[in-house]
PDB file of C-alpha atoms in Angstrom:
ATOM      1  CA  MET T   1      -1.056 -12.774   2.464  1.00  0.00           C
ATOM      2  CA  PRO T   2      -3.772 -12.141  -0.115  1.00  0.00           C
ATOM      3  CA  LEU T   3      -5.563 -14.764  -2.156  1.00  0.00           C
ATOM      4  CA  ASP T   4      -5.801 -14.478  -5.971  1.00  0.00           C
ATOM      5  CA  ILE T   5      -8.415 -16.709  -7.617  1.00  0.00           C
ATOM      6  CA  ARG T   6      -8.386 -16.952 -11.435  1.00  0.00           C
ATOM      7  CA  ASP T   7     -10.302 -19.114 -13.916  1.00  0.00           C
ATOM      8  CA  SER T   8     -11.776 -21.257 -11.144  1.00  0.00           C
ATOM      9  CA  SER T   9     -15.153 -22.734 -10.262  1.00  0.00           C
ATOM     10  CA  ASN T  10     -16.995 -24.592  -7.532  1.00  0.00           C
ATOM     11  CA  ILE T  11     -14.705 -23.797  -4.589  1.00  0.00           C
ATOM     12  CA  THR T  12     -15.764 -23.335  -0.957  1.00  0.00           C
ATOM     13  CA  PHE T  13     -13.672 -21.503   1.642  1.00  0.00           C
ATOM     14  CA  ALA T  14     -14.883 -22.082   5.204  1.00  0.00           C
ATOM     15  CA  ASN T  15     -13.688 -20.334   8.371  1.00  0.00           C
ATOM     16  CA  LEU T  16     -11.236 -18.249   6.358  1.00  0.00           C
ATOM     17  CA  HIS T  17      -9.140 -15.785   8.356  1.00  0.00           C
ATOM     18  CA  MET T  18      -7.079 -13.293   6.327  1.00  0.00           C
ATOM     19  CA  TYR T  19      -4.367 -11.214   8.019  1.00  0.00           C
ATOM     20  CA  ARG T  20      -2.856  -8.129   6.409  1.00  0.00           C
ATOM     21  CA  VAL T  21       0.898  -7.884   6.849  1.00  0.00           C
ATOM     22  CA  VAL T  22       1.584  -4.142   7.086  1.00  0.00           C
ATOM     23  CA  SER T  23       5.319  -4.507   7.596  1.00  0.00           C
ATOM     24  CA  SER T  24       5.774  -5.571   3.976  1.00  0.00           C
ATOM     25  CA  TYR T  25       7.091  -3.019   1.485  1.00  0.00           C
ATOM     26  CA  GLN T  26       3.634  -2.374  -0.007  1.00  0.00           C
ATOM     27  CA  PRO T  27       0.533  -3.982   1.525  1.00  0.00           C
ATOM     28  CA  PHE T  28      -2.001  -5.485  -0.874  1.00  0.00           C
ATOM     29  CA  ARG T  29      -5.221  -3.577  -1.481  1.00  0.00           C
ATOM     30  CA  HIS T  30      -7.497  -6.629  -1.401  1.00  0.00           C
ATOM     31  CA  ALA T  31      -7.594  -9.701   0.799  1.00  0.00           C
ATOM     32  CA  ILE T  32      -9.045 -11.694  -2.103  1.00  0.00           C
ATOM     33  CA  ALA T  33      -9.080 -10.896  -5.821  1.00  0.00           C
ATOM     34  CA  LEU T  34     -11.161 -12.903  -8.278  1.00  0.00           C
ATOM     35  CA  SER T  35     -11.250 -13.018 -12.064  1.00  0.00           C
ATOM     36  CA  ASN T  36     -13.167 -15.199 -14.498  1.00  0.00           C
ATOM     37  CA  SER T  37     -14.440 -17.408 -11.681  1.00  0.00           C
ATOM     38  CA  ARG T  38     -17.845 -18.748 -10.692  1.00  0.00           C
ATOM     39  CA  LYS T  39     -19.510 -20.587  -7.834  1.00  0.00           C
ATOM     40  CA  ILE T  40     -16.920 -19.390  -5.334  1.00  0.00           C
ATOM     41  CA  ARG T  41     -18.377 -19.697  -1.840  1.00  0.00           C
ATOM     42  CA  PHE T  42     -17.071 -17.970   1.273  1.00  0.00           C
ATOM     43  CA  ARG T  43     -18.414 -19.138   4.627  1.00  0.00           C
ATOM     44  CA  ASN T  44     -17.376 -17.306   7.800  1.00  0.00           C
ATOM     45  CA  LEU T  45     -14.761 -14.891   6.399  1.00  0.00           C
ATOM     46  CA  HIS T  46     -12.702 -12.577   8.643  1.00  0.00           C
ATOM     47  CA  CYS T  47     -10.075  -9.998   7.583  1.00  0.00           C
ATOM     48  CA  TYR T  48      -7.751  -8.750  10.311  1.00  0.00           C
ATOM     49  CA  SER T  49      -4.652  -6.603  10.678  1.00  0.00           C
ATOM     50  CA  ASP T  50      -2.404  -5.079  13.295  1.00  0.00           C
ATOM     51  CA  SER T  51      -3.455  -1.705  11.889  1.00  0.00           C
ATOM     52  CA  LYS T  52      -6.812   0.043  11.878  1.00  0.00           C
ATOM     53  CA  VAL T  53      -7.543  -0.936   8.275  1.00  0.00           C
ATOM     54  CA  SER T  54      -7.117  -4.571   7.365  1.00  0.00           C
ATOM     55  CA  PHE T  55      -7.443  -4.176   3.587  1.00  0.00           C
ATOM     56  CA  ALA T  56      -8.928  -1.508   1.320  1.00  0.00           C
ATOM     57  CA  ASN T  57     -11.454  -4.175   0.290  1.00  0.00           C
ATOM     58  CA  ALA T  58     -12.005  -7.702   1.505  1.00  0.00           C
ATOM     59  CA  ILE T  59     -12.901  -9.011  -1.971  1.00  0.00           C
ATOM     60  CA  TYR T  60     -12.422  -7.530  -5.431  1.00  0.00           C
ATOM     61  CA  ASP T  61     -14.037  -9.176  -8.455  1.00  0.00           C
ATOM     62  CA  ARG T  62     -12.027  -8.054 -11.487  1.00  0.00           C
ATOM     63  CA  SER T  63     -14.560  -9.497 -13.954  1.00  0.00           C
ATOM     64  CA  SER T  64     -17.422  -7.300 -12.745  1.00  0.00           C
ATOM     65  CA  ASN T  65     -15.275  -4.534 -11.182  1.00  0.00           C
ATOM     66  CA  ILE T  66     -17.037  -4.911  -7.830  1.00  0.00           C
ATOM     67  CA  ASN T  67     -15.426  -4.335  -4.432  1.00  0.00           C
ATOM     68  CA  ILE T  68     -16.773  -5.871  -1.238  1.00  0.00           C
ATOM     69  CA  ARG T  69     -15.584  -3.805   1.712  1.00  0.00           C
ATOM     70  CA  GLN T  70     -17.222  -5.790   4.520  1.00  0.00           C
ATOM     71  CA  ARG T  71     -14.395  -7.381   6.514  1.00  0.00           C
ATOM     72  CA  GLU T  72     -16.452 -10.044   8.256  1.00  0.00           C
ATOM     73  CA  PHE T  73     -19.431 -11.975   6.984  1.00  0.00           C
ATOM     74  CA  ALA T  74     -21.113 -15.324   7.484  1.00  0.00           C
ATOM     75  CA  TRP T  75     -21.603 -16.248   3.834  1.00  0.00           C
ATOM     76  CA  LEU T  76     -21.122 -14.964   0.315  1.00  0.00           C
ATOM     77  CA  THR T  77     -21.351 -16.760  -3.008  1.00  0.00           C
ATOM     78  CA  ILE T  78     -19.764 -15.326  -6.138  1.00  0.00           C
ATOM     79  CA  SER T  79     -21.986 -16.706  -8.889  1.00  0.00           C
ATOM     80  CA  GLY T  80     -19.924 -15.538 -11.844  1.00  0.00           C
ATOM     81  CA  ARG T  81     -22.985 -13.994 -13.502  1.00  0.00           C
ATOM     82  CA  ALA T  82     -23.153 -10.287 -14.246  1.00  0.00           C
ATOM     83  CA  PRO T  83     -24.553  -8.515 -11.191  1.00  0.00           C
ATOM     84  CA  GLN T  84     -27.973  -6.899 -11.262  1.00  0.00           C
ATOM     85  CA  ILE T  85     -27.757  -3.187 -10.584  1.00  0.00           C
ATOM     86  CA  PRO T  86     -30.148  -2.407  -7.714  1.00  0.00           C
ATOM     87  CA  GLU T  87     -32.368   0.649  -7.764  1.00  0.00           C
ATOM     88  CA  LYS T  88     -30.610   3.581  -6.105  1.00  0.00           C
ATOM     89  CA  LYS T  89     -32.184   4.559  -2.814  1.00  0.00           C
ATOM     90  CA  PRO T  90     -31.509   7.827  -1.005  1.00  0.00           C
ATOM     91  CA  SER T  91     -28.799   7.655   1.636  1.00  0.00           C
ATOM     92  CA  PRO T  92     -30.015   7.744   5.242  1.00  0.00           C
ATOM     93  CA  VAL T  93     -26.804   9.637   6.142  1.00  0.00           C
ATOM     94  CA  LEU T  94     -25.854  11.930   3.242  1.00  0.00           C
ATOM     95  CA  PRO T  95     -27.977  14.741   1.819  1.00  0.00           C
ATOM     96  CA  GLU T  96     -29.570  14.128  -1.573  1.00  0.00           C
ATOM     97  CA  ASN T  97     -27.144  14.745  -4.476  1.00  0.00           C
ATOM     98  CA  ALA T  98     -24.128  14.617  -2.121  1.00  0.00           C
ATOM     99  CA  LYS T  99     -20.949  13.351  -3.751  1.00  0.00           C
ATOM    100  CA  VAL T 100     -18.235  11.304  -2.111  1.00  0.00           C
ATOM    101  CA  GLU T 101     -14.914  11.981  -3.802  1.00  0.00           C
ATOM    102  CA  GLN T 102     -11.375  10.741  -3.432  1.00  0.00           C
ATOM    103  CA  VAL T 103      -9.190  13.782  -2.822  1.00  0.00           C
ATOM    104  CA  ALA T 104      -5.691  12.269  -2.609  1.00  0.00           C
ATOM    105  CA  THR T 105      -3.890   8.988  -3.280  1.00  0.00           C
ATOM    106  CA  GLY T 106      -0.468   7.419  -2.964  1.00  0.00           C
ATOM    107  CA  PHE T 107      -0.410   6.668   0.748  1.00  0.00           C
ATOM    108  CA  PHE T 108       0.963   3.517   2.304  1.00  0.00           C
ATOM    109  CA  ASN T 109      -1.389   3.075   5.271  1.00  0.00           C
ATOM    110  CA  VAL T 110      -3.564   6.031   6.302  1.00  0.00           C
ATOM    111  CA  SER T 111      -5.041   6.198   9.807  1.00  0.00           C
ATOM    112  CA  GLY T 112      -5.602   8.489  12.772  1.00  0.00           C
ATOM    113  CA  GLY T 113      -7.962  10.999  11.157  1.00  0.00           C
ATOM    114  CA  ALA T 114      -8.910  14.153  13.109  1.00  0.00           C
ATOM    115  CA  VAL T 115     -10.746  17.339  12.101  1.00  0.00           C
ATOM    116  CA  ASP T 116      -9.882  20.816  13.420  1.00  0.00           C
ATOM    117  CA  ALA T 117     -12.319  23.675  14.125  1.00  0.00           C
ATOM    118  CA  SER T 118     -11.945  24.968  10.528  1.00  0.00           C
ATOM    119  CA  GLY T 119     -12.923  21.625   9.008  1.00  0.00           C
ATOM    120  CA  ASN T 120      -9.395  20.660   7.936  1.00  0.00           C
ATOM    121  CA  ILE T 121      -8.703  16.931   8.036  1.00  0.00           C
ATOM    122  CA  TYR T 122      -5.445  15.687   9.560  1.00  0.00           C
ATOM    123  CA  PHE T 123      -4.223  12.107   9.210  1.00  0.00           C
ATOM    124  CA  VAL T 124      -1.047  10.034   9.438  1.00  0.00           C
ATOM    125  CA  ASP T 125       0.769   7.681   7.133  1.00  0.00           C
ATOM    126  CA  ALA T 126       2.548   5.730   9.855  1.00  0.00           C
ATOM    127  CA  HIS T 127       4.839   3.855   7.480  1.00  0.00           C
ATOM    128  CA  GLN T 128       6.107   7.122   5.985  1.00  0.00           C
ATOM    129  CA  GLN T 129       6.082   8.723   9.482  1.00  0.00           C
ATOM    130  CA  THR T 130       4.255  11.689   8.012  1.00  0.00           C
ATOM    131  CA  ILE T 131       1.308  13.784   9.202  1.00  0.00           C
ATOM    132  CA  TYR T 132      -0.817  15.365   6.471  1.00  0.00           C
ATOM    133  CA  CYS T 133      -3.526  18.030   6.388  1.00  0.00           C
ATOM    134  CA  TRP T 134      -6.278  18.309   3.787  1.00  0.00           C
ATOM    135  CA  SER T 135      -7.415  21.947   3.744  1.00  0.00           C
ATOM    136  CA  ALA T 136     -11.168  22.355   3.475  1.00  0.00           C
ATOM    137  CA  SER T 137     -10.846  25.920   2.132  1.00  0.00           C
ATOM    138  CA  THR T 138      -8.055  25.481  -0.452  1.00  0.00           C
ATOM    139  CA  ARG T 139      -8.787  21.807  -1.184  1.00  0.00           C
ATOM    140  CA  GLN T 140      -5.071  21.043  -1.086  1.00  0.00           C
ATOM    141  CA  LEU T 141      -2.974  18.479   0.728  1.00  0.00           C
ATOM    142  CA  SER T 142       0.091  19.521   2.706  1.00  0.00           C
ATOM    143  CA  LYS T 143       2.639  17.832   4.964  1.00  0.00           C
ATOM    144  CA  VAL T 144       2.411  18.955   8.569  1.00  0.00           C
ATOM    145  CA  ARG T 145       5.322  16.892   9.907  1.00  0.00           C
ATOM    146  CA  ASP T 146       7.628  14.202   8.614  1.00  0.00           C
ATOM    147  CA  ASN T 147       9.635  13.629  11.783  1.00  0.00           C
ATOM    148  CA  PRO T 148      10.438  10.050  12.853  1.00  0.00           C
ATOM    149  CA  LEU T 149       7.743  10.037  15.562  1.00  0.00           C
ATOM    150  CA  ASP T 150       5.991   6.772  14.680  1.00  0.00           C
ATOM    151  CA  PRO T 151       2.602   8.583  14.669  1.00  0.00           C
ATOM    152  CA  VAL T 152      -0.442   6.328  14.945  1.00  0.00           C
ATOM    153  CA  GLN T 153      -3.368   8.485  16.089  1.00  0.00           C
ATOM    154  CA  LEU T 154      -4.317  12.181  16.083  1.00  0.00           C
ATOM    155  CA  PHE T 155      -6.813  14.303  17.999  1.00  0.00           C
ATOM    156  CA  PHE T 156      -7.361  17.936  18.955  1.00  0.00           C
ATOM    157  CA  ASP T 157      -7.564  19.165  22.542  1.00  0.00           C
ATOM    158  CA  LYS T 158      -9.953  21.921  23.689  1.00  0.00           C
ATOM    159  CA  ALA T 159      -7.281  24.583  23.004  1.00  0.00           C
ATOM    160  CA  GLY T 160      -7.049  23.491  19.360  1.00  0.00           C
ATOM    161  CA  ASP T 161      -3.649  21.815  19.678  1.00  0.00           C
ATOM    162  CA  LEU T 162      -3.029  18.813  17.442  1.00  0.00           C
ATOM    163  CA  ILE T 163      -2.076  15.908  19.706  1.00  0.00           C
ATOM    164  CA  VAL T 164      -0.106  13.032  18.187  1.00  0.00           C
ATOM    165  CA  VAL T 165      -0.124   9.624  19.828  1.00  0.00           C
ATOM    166  CA  SER T 166       3.146   7.939  18.942  1.00  0.00           C
ATOM    167  CA  TYR T 167       4.880   4.625  19.448  1.00  0.00           C
ATOM    168  CA  ALA T 168       8.274   6.368  19.550  1.00  0.00           C
ATOM    169  CA  GLY T 169      10.394   5.420  22.546  1.00  0.00           C
ATOM    170  CA  LYS T 170       9.856   2.732  25.157  1.00  0.00           C
ATOM    171  CA  LEU T 171       6.425   4.015  26.141  1.00  0.00           C
ATOM    172  CA  GLN T 172       3.689   5.549  24.081  1.00  0.00           C
ATOM    173  CA  ALA T 173       4.410   9.264  23.688  1.00  0.00           C
ATOM    174  CA  ARG T 174       2.247  12.289  22.959  1.00  0.00           C
ATOM    175  CA  HIS T 175       3.389  15.345  21.023  1.00  0.00           C
ATOM    176  CA  SER T 176       1.447  18.521  20.281  1.00  0.00           C
ATOM    177  CA  TRP T 177       1.579  21.412  17.821  1.00  0.00           C
ATOM    178  CA  ARG T 178      -0.633  24.413  17.322  1.00  0.00           C
TER     179      ARG T 178
END
């Protein structure tokens, strides 16, 4: 379960292991949320889950509106002071002036992303048992399937068929659609 720290100071958490429970009705977005707190020390923090994504963010500081996505680290101290904004450096991965944008929301637990030859992105929301496609050309989201398949992972074969790895049945199953 998540940890919510409010109006606190001078606390140390050592060897902290957080586990996301994905079978709950709505998983929490953060392993730890802080507000109006200072001198909070984390030593040897680990965030785990039985899904591919343990939490959207390991730590969220409400006071400064800062998310820490790293799911494992040796040490971190939340001072409580306003953070200094570092000078922006060019990304070693993205082209200059590239923008990362959120294109859709409202999912329970997204995983299994795969991209087809046209650049369309397919992914599953396993809890909703739904497969979605984000169209690169129309920039719209559509449902591909909402069958009770227990989809967990997607990929495309050489023929361009979408292959779904599923936990449906006694053994792992694979389904395909063109």
